[in-house]
mmCIF file of C-alpha atoms in Angstrom:
data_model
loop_
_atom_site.group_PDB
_atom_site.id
_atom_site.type_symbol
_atom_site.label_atom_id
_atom_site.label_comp_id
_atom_site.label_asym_id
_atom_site.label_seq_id
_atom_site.Cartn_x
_atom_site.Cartn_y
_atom_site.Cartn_z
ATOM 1 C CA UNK P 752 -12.628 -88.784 121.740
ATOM 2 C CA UNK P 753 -13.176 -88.202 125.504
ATOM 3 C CA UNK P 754 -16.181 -90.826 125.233
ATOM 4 C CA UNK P 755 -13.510 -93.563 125.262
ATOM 5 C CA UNK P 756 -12.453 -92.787 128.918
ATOM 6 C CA UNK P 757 -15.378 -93.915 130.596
ATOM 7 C CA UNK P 758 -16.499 -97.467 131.123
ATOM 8 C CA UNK P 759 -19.384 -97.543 128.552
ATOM 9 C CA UNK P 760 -19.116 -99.074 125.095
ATOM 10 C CA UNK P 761 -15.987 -98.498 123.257
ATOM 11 C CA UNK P 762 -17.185 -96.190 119.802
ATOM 12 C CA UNK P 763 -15.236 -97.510 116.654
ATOM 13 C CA UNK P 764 -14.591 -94.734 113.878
ATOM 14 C CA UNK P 765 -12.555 -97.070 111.784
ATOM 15 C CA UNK P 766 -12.718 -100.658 110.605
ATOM 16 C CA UNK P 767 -10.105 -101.604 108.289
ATOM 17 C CA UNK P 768 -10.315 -105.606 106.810
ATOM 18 C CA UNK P 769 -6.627 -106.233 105.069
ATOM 19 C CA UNK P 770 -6.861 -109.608 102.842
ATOM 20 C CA UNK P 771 -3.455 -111.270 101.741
ATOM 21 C CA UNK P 772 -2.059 -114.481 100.552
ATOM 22 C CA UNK P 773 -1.272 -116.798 103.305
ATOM 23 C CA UNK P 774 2.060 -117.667 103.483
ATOM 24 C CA UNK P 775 3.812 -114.166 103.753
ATOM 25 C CA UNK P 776 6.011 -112.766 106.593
ATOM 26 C CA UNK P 777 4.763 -109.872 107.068
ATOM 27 C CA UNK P 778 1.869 -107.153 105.584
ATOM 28 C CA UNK P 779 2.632 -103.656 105.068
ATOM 29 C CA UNK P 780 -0.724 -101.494 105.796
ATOM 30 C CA UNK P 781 -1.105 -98.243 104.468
ATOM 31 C CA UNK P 782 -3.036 -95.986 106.852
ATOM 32 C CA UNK P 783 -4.084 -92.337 107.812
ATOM 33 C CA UNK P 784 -2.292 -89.265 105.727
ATOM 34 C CA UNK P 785 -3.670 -86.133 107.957
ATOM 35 C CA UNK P 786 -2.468 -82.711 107.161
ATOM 36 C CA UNK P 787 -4.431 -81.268 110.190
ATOM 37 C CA UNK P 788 -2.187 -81.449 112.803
ATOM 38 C CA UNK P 789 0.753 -83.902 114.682
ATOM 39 C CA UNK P 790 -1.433 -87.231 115.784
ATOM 40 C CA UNK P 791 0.347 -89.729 118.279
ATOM 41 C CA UNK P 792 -0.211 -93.760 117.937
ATOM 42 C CA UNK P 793 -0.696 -96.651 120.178
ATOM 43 C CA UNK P 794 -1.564 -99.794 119.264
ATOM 44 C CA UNK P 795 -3.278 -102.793 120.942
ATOM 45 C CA UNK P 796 -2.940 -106.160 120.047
ATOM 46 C CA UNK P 797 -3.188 -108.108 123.183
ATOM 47 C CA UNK P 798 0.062 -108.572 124.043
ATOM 48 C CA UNK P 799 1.492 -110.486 120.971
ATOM 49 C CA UNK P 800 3.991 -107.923 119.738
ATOM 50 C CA UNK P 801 2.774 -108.898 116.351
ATOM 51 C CA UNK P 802 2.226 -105.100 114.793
ATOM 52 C CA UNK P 803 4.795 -102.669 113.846
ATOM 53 C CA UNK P 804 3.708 -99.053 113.652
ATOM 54 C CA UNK P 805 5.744 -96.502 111.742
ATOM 55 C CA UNK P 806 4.639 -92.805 110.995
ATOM 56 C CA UNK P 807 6.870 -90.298 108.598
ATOM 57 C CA UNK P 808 5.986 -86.823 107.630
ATOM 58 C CA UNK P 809 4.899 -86.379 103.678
ATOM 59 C CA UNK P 810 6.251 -83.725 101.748
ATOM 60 C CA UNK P 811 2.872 -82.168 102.516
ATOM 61 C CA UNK P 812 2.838 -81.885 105.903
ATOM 62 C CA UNK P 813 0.555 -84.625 106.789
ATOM 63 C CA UNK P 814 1.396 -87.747 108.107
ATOM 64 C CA UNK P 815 1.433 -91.177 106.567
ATOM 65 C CA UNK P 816 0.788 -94.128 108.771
ATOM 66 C CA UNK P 817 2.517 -97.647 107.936
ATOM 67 C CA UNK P 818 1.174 -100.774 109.688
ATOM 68 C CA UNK P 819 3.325 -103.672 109.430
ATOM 69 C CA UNK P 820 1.831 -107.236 110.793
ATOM 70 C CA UNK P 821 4.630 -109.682 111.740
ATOM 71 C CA UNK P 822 3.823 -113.961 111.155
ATOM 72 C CA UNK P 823 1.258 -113.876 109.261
ATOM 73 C CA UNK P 824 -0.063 -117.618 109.033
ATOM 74 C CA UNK P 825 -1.900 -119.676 106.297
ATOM 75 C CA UNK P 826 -5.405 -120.106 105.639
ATOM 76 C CA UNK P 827 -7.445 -119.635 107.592
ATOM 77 C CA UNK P 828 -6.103 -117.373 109.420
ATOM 78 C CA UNK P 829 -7.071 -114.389 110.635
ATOM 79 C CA UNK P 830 -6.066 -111.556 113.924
ATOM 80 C CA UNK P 831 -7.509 -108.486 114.815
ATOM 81 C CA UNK P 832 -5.598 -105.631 116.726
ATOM 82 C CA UNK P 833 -6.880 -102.150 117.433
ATOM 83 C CA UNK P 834 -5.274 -98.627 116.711
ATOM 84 C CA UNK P 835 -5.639 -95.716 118.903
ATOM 85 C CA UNK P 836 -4.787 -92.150 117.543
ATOM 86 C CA UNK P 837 -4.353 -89.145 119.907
ATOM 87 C CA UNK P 838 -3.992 -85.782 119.522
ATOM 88 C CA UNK P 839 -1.209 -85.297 121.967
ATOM 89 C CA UNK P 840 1.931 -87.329 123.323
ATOM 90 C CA UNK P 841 0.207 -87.988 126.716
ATOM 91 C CA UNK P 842 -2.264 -89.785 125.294
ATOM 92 C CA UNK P 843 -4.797 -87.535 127.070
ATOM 93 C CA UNK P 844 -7.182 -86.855 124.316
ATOM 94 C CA UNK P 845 -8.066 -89.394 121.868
ATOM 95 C CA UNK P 846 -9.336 -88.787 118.321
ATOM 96 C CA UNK P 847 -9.629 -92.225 116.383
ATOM 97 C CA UNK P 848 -10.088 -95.765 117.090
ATOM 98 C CA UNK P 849 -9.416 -98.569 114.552
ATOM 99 C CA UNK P 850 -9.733 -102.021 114.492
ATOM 100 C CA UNK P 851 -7.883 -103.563 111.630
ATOM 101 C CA UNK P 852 -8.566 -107.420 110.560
ATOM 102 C CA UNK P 853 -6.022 -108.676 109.098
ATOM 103 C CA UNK P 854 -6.984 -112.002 107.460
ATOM 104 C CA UNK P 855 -4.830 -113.969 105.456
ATOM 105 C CA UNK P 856 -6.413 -116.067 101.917
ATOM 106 C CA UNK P 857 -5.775 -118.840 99.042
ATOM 107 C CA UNK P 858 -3.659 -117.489 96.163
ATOM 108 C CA UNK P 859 -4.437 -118.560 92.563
ATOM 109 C CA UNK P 860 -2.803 -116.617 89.049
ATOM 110 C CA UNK P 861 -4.676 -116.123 85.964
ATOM 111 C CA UNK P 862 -4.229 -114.841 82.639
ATOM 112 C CA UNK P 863 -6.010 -114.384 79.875
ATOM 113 C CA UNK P 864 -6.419 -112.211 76.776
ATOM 114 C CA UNK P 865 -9.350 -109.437 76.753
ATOM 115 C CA UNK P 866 -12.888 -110.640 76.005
ATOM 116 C CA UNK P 867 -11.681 -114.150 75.930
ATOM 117 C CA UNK P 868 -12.364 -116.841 78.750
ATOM 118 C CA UNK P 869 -9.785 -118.426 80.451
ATOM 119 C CA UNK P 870 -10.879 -121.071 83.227
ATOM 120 C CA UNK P 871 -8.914 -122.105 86.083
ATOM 121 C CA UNK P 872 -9.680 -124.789 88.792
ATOM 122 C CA UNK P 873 -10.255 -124.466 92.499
ATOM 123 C CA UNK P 874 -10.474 -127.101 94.992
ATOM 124 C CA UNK P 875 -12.413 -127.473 98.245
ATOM 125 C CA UNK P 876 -11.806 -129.699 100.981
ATOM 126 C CA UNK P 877 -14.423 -130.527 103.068
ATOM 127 C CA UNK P 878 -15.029 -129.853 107.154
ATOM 128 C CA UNK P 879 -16.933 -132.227 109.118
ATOM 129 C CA UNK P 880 -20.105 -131.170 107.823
ATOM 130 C CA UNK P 881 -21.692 -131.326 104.568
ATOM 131 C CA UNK P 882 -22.659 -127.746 103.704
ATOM 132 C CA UNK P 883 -24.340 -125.889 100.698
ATOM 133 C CA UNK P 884 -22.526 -123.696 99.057
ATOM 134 C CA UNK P 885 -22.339 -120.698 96.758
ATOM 135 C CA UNK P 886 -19.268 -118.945 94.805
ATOM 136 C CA UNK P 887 -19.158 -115.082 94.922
ATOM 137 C CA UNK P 888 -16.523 -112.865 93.686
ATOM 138 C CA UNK P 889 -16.012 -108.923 93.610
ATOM 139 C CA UNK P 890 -16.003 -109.126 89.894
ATOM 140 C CA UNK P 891 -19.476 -111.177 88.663
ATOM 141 C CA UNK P 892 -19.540 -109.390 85.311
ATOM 142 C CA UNK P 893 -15.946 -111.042 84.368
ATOM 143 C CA UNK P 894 -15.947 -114.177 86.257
ATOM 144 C CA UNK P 895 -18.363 -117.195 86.584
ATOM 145 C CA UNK P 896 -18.349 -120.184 88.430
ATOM 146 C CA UNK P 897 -19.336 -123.647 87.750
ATOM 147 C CA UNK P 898 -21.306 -125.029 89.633
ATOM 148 C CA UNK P 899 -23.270 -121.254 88.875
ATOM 149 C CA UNK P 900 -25.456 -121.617 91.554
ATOM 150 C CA UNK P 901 -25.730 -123.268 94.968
ATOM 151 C CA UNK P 902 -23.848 -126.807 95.129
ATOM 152 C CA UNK P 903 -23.496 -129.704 98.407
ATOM 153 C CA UNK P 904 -19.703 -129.996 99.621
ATOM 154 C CA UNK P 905 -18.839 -133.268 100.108
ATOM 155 C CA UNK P 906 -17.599 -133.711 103.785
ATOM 156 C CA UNK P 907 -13.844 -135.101 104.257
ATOM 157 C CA UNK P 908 -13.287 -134.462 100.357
ATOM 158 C CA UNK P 909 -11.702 -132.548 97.687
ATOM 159 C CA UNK P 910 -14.142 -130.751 95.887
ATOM 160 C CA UNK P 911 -13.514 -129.131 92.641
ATOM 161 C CA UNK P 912 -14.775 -126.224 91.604
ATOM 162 C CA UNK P 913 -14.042 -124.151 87.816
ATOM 163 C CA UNK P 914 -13.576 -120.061 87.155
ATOM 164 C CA UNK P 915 -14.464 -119.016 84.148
ATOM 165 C CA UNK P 916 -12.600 -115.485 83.477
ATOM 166 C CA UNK P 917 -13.141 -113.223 80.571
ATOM 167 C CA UNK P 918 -11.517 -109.981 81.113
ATOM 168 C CA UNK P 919 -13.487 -106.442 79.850
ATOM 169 C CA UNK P 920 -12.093 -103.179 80.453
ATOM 170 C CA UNK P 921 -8.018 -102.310 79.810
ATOM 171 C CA UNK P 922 -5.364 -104.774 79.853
ATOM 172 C CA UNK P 923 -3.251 -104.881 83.097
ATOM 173 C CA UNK P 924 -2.796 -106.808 86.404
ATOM 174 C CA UNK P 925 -5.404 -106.700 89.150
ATOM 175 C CA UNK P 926 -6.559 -108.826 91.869
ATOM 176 C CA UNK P 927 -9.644 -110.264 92.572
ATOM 177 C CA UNK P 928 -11.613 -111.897 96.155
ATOM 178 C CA UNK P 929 -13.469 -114.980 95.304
ATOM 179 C CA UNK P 930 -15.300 -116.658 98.320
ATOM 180 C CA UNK P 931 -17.243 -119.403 99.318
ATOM 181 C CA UNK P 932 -19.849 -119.035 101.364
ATOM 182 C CA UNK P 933 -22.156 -121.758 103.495
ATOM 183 C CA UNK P 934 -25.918 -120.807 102.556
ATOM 184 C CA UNK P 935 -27.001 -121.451 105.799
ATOM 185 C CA UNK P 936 -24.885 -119.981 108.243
ATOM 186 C CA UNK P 937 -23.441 -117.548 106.118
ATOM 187 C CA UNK P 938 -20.107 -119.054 107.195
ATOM 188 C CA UNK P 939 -16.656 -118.196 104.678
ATOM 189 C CA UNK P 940 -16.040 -121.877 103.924
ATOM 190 C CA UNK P 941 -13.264 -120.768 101.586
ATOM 191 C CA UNK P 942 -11.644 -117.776 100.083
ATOM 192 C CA UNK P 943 -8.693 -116.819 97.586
ATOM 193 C CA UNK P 944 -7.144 -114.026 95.975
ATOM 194 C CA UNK P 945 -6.914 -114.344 92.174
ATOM 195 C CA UNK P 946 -4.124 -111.958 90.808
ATOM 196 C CA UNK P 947 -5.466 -111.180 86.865
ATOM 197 C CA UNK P 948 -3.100 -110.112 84.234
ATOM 198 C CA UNK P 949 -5.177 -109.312 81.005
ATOM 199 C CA UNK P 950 -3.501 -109.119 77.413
ATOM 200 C CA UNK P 951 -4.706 -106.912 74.401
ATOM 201 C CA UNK P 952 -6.237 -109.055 71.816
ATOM 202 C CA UNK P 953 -4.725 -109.298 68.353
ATOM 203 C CA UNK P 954 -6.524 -106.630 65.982
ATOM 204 C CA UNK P 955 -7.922 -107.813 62.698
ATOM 205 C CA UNK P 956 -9.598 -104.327 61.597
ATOM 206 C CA UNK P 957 -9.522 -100.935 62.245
ATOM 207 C CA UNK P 958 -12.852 -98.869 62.471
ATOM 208 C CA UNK P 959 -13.131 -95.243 62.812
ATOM 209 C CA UNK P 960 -16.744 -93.897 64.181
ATOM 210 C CA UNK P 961 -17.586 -89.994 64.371
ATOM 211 C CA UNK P 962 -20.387 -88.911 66.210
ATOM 212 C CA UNK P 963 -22.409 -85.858 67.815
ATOM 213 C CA UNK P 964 -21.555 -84.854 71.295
ATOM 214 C CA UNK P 965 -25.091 -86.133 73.484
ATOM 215 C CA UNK P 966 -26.775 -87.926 70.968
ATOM 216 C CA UNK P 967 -26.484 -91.972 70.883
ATOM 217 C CA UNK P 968 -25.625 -93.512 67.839
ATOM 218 C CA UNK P 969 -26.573 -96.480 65.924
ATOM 219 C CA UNK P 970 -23.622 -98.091 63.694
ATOM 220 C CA UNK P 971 -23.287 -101.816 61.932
ATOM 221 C CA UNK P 972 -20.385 -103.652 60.438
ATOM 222 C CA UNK P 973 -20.045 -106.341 58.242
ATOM 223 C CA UNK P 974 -18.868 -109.906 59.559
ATOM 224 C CA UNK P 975 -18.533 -113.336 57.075
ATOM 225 C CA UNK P 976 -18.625 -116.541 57.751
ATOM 226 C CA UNK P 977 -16.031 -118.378 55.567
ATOM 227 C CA UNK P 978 -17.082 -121.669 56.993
ATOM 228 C CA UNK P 979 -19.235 -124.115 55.079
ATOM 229 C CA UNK P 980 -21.797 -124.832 58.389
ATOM 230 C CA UNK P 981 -23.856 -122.845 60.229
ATOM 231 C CA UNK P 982 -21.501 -120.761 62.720
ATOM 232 C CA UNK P 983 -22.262 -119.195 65.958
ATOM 233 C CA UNK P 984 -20.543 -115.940 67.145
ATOM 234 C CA UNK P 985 -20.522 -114.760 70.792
ATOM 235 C CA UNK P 986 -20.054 -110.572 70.603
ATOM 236 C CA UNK P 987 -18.485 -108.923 73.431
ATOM 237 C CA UNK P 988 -17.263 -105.321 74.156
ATOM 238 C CA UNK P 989 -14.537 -104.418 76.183
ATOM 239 C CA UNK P 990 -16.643 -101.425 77.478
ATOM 240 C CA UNK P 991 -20.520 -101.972 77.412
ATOM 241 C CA UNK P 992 -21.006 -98.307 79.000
ATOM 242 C CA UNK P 993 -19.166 -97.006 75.916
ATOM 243 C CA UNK P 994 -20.180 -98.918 72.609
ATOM 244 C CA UNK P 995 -22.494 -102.937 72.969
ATOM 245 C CA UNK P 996 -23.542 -105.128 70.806
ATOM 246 C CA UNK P 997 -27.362 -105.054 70.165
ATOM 247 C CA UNK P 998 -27.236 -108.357 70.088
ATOM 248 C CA UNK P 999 -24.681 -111.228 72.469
ATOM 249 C CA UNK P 1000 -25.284 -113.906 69.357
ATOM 250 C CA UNK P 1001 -25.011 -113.748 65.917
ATOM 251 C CA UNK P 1002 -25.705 -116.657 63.680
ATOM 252 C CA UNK P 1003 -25.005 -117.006 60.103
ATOM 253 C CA UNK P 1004 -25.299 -119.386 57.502
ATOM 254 C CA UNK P 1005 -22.460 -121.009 55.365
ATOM 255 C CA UNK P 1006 -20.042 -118.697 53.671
ATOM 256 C CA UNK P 1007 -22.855 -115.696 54.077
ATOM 257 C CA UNK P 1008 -22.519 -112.423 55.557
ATOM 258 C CA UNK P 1009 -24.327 -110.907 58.470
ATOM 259 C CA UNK P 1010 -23.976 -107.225 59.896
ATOM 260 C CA UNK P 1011 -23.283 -106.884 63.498
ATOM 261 C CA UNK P 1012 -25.735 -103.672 64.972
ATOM 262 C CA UNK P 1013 -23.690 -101.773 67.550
ATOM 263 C CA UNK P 1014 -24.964 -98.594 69.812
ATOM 264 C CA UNK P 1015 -22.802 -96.264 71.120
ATOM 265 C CA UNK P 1016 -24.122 -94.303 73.849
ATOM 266 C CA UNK P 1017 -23.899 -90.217 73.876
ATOM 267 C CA UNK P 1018 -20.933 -88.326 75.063
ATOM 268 C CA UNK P 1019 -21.167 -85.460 77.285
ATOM 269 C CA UNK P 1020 -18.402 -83.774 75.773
ATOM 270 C CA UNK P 1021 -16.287 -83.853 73.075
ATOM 271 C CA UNK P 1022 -13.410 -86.242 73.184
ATOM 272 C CA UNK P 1023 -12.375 -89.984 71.888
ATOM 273 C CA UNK P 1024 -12.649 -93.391 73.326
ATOM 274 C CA UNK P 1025 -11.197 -97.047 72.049
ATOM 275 C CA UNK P 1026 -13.094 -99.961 72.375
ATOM 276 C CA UNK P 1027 -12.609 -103.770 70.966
ATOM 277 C CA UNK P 1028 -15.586 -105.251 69.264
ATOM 278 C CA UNK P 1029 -14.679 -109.161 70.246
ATOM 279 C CA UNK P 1030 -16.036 -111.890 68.158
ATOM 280 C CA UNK P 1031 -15.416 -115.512 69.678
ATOM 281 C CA UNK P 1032 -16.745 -118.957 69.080
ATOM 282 C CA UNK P 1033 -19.162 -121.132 71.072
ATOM 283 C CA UNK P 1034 -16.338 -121.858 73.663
ATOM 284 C CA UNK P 1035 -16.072 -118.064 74.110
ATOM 285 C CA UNK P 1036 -12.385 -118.085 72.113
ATOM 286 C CA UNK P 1037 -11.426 -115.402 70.058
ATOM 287 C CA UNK P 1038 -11.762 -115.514 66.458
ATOM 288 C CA UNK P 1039 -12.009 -111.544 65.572
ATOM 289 C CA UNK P 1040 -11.068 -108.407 66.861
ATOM 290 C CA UNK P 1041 -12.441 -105.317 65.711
ATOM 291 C CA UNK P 1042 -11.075 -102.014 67.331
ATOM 292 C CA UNK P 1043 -13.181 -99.218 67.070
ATOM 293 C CA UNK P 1044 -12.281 -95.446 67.905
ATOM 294 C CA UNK P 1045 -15.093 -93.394 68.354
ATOM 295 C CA UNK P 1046 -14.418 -89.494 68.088
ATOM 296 C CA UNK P 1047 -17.100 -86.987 69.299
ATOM 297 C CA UNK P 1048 -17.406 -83.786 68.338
ATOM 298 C CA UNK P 1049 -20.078 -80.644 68.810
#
């Protein structure tokens, strides 16, 4: 802490980036909970009066520390402010620096039922410049982008540009960063927050799977086709570290049946998990729903 009373370089022990929705009055940050001692704030943010700092004591002891950022403007904008934490009221010995981004972002709602993809459509417009371009979010296994791969923006344009969603996991609301990023100067072109809400699927059958605690286990169910062409089935699980398909297709012939070869891998200890078994079409819809509880045991 005494470090940051000379005149060298300032040393950072804290860099906090808060994204939000653009459009919002103000952005409640949740900071440090320390039950080590009293710690006394003062925060820099140049002189725009923009940051609010509020510190209670916890039932605990410790303290919680509440950062609230006043005018927060659309996107793309972005401020940064710094927080210094000291370890008495004269602000004589300093323990903690922060500097806290707080950059604002593009909000887009989705919803969808688990396993099944639900796309939604983003649009781009262009700078100035025409770039190349690549999607990225923080959740690749459940979304996808189309264009997949790198793409030219068209300068002075609307580009459009489609999320494919298919929710794994539990069903529930959670958000998601999806950003667009210039190949060549690694510039953020673009950049949203997608708030998720996932829905159960409806249940067609019931399995029930007991198995040996640390072993993996090899299992297969029976599916028909009841059409009179040649159908192709898409299998997804819900929790691929749990129970997958041994295989992501599964074609069958008219009105025959085909068994669909599951593994289930070994359980440290004994216990029970629930997983759905999803069966959709070419388009990645939902036709069957299989949920199967697997029970371990010693």
């Amino acid at each position: 802490g005494g470090a940051a009373g000379r005149g060298g370089e300032m040393v950072l022990d804290r860099w906090n980036v808060h994204r939000t929705g653009g459009g919002q009055s103000n952005v409640d940050i949740r900071g440090l909970s320390d039950p080590l001692g009293r710690k006394y704030v003062r925060c820099v943010d140049f002189g725009r009066k923009n940051v609010v700092v509020d510190y209670r004591d916890a039932p605990d002891g410790s303290q919680e520390l509440h950062l609230k950022y006043w005018k927060l403007g659309a996107f793309p904008f972005r401020a940064d402010f710094y927080v210094l934490i000291y370890d008495d009221r004269y602000s004589a010995r300093l323990n903690e620096i922060w500097h806290v981004t707080v950059a604002s972002r593009l909000r887009k709602d989705i919803q969808a039922t688990l396993g099944q993809a639900s796309p939604m459509e983003l649009v781009v417009r262009g700078d100035g410049y025409r770039r190349r371009v690549k999607a990225y979010s923080s959740e690749p296994r459940e979304i996808k982008f189309l264009p997949a791969d790198v793409f030219h923006l068209a300068p002075q344009q609307y580009n459009k540009l489609e999320l494919r969603w298919t929710p794994f996991g539990t069903d529930g609301m959670r958000r998601v960063h999806v950003h667009l990023v210039d190949i060549q100067t690694g510039e953020l072109v673009c950049a949203w927050i997608v708030t998720t809400v996932a829905t159960p699927p409806a249940i067609t059958k019931d399995y029930q799977v007991d198995v040996a605690v640390g072993e993996g286990s090899h299992k297969k169910v029976s599916f028909d086709n009841p059409w009179s062409r040649h159908r192709l089935f898409r299998l997804r699980s819900t929790d691929p570290n749990v129970m997958r398909p041994k295989t992501d297709e599964l074609e069958i012939p008219p009105r025959d049946r085909a068994f669909i070869k599951l593994y289930i891998s070994p359980f440290l200890r004994p216990g029970f998990a629930e997983v759905y078994l999803l069966v959709n079409d070419e388009e990645d819809q939902n036709e069957e729903c299989f949920r199967i509880v697997i029970n371990a045991e010693r």
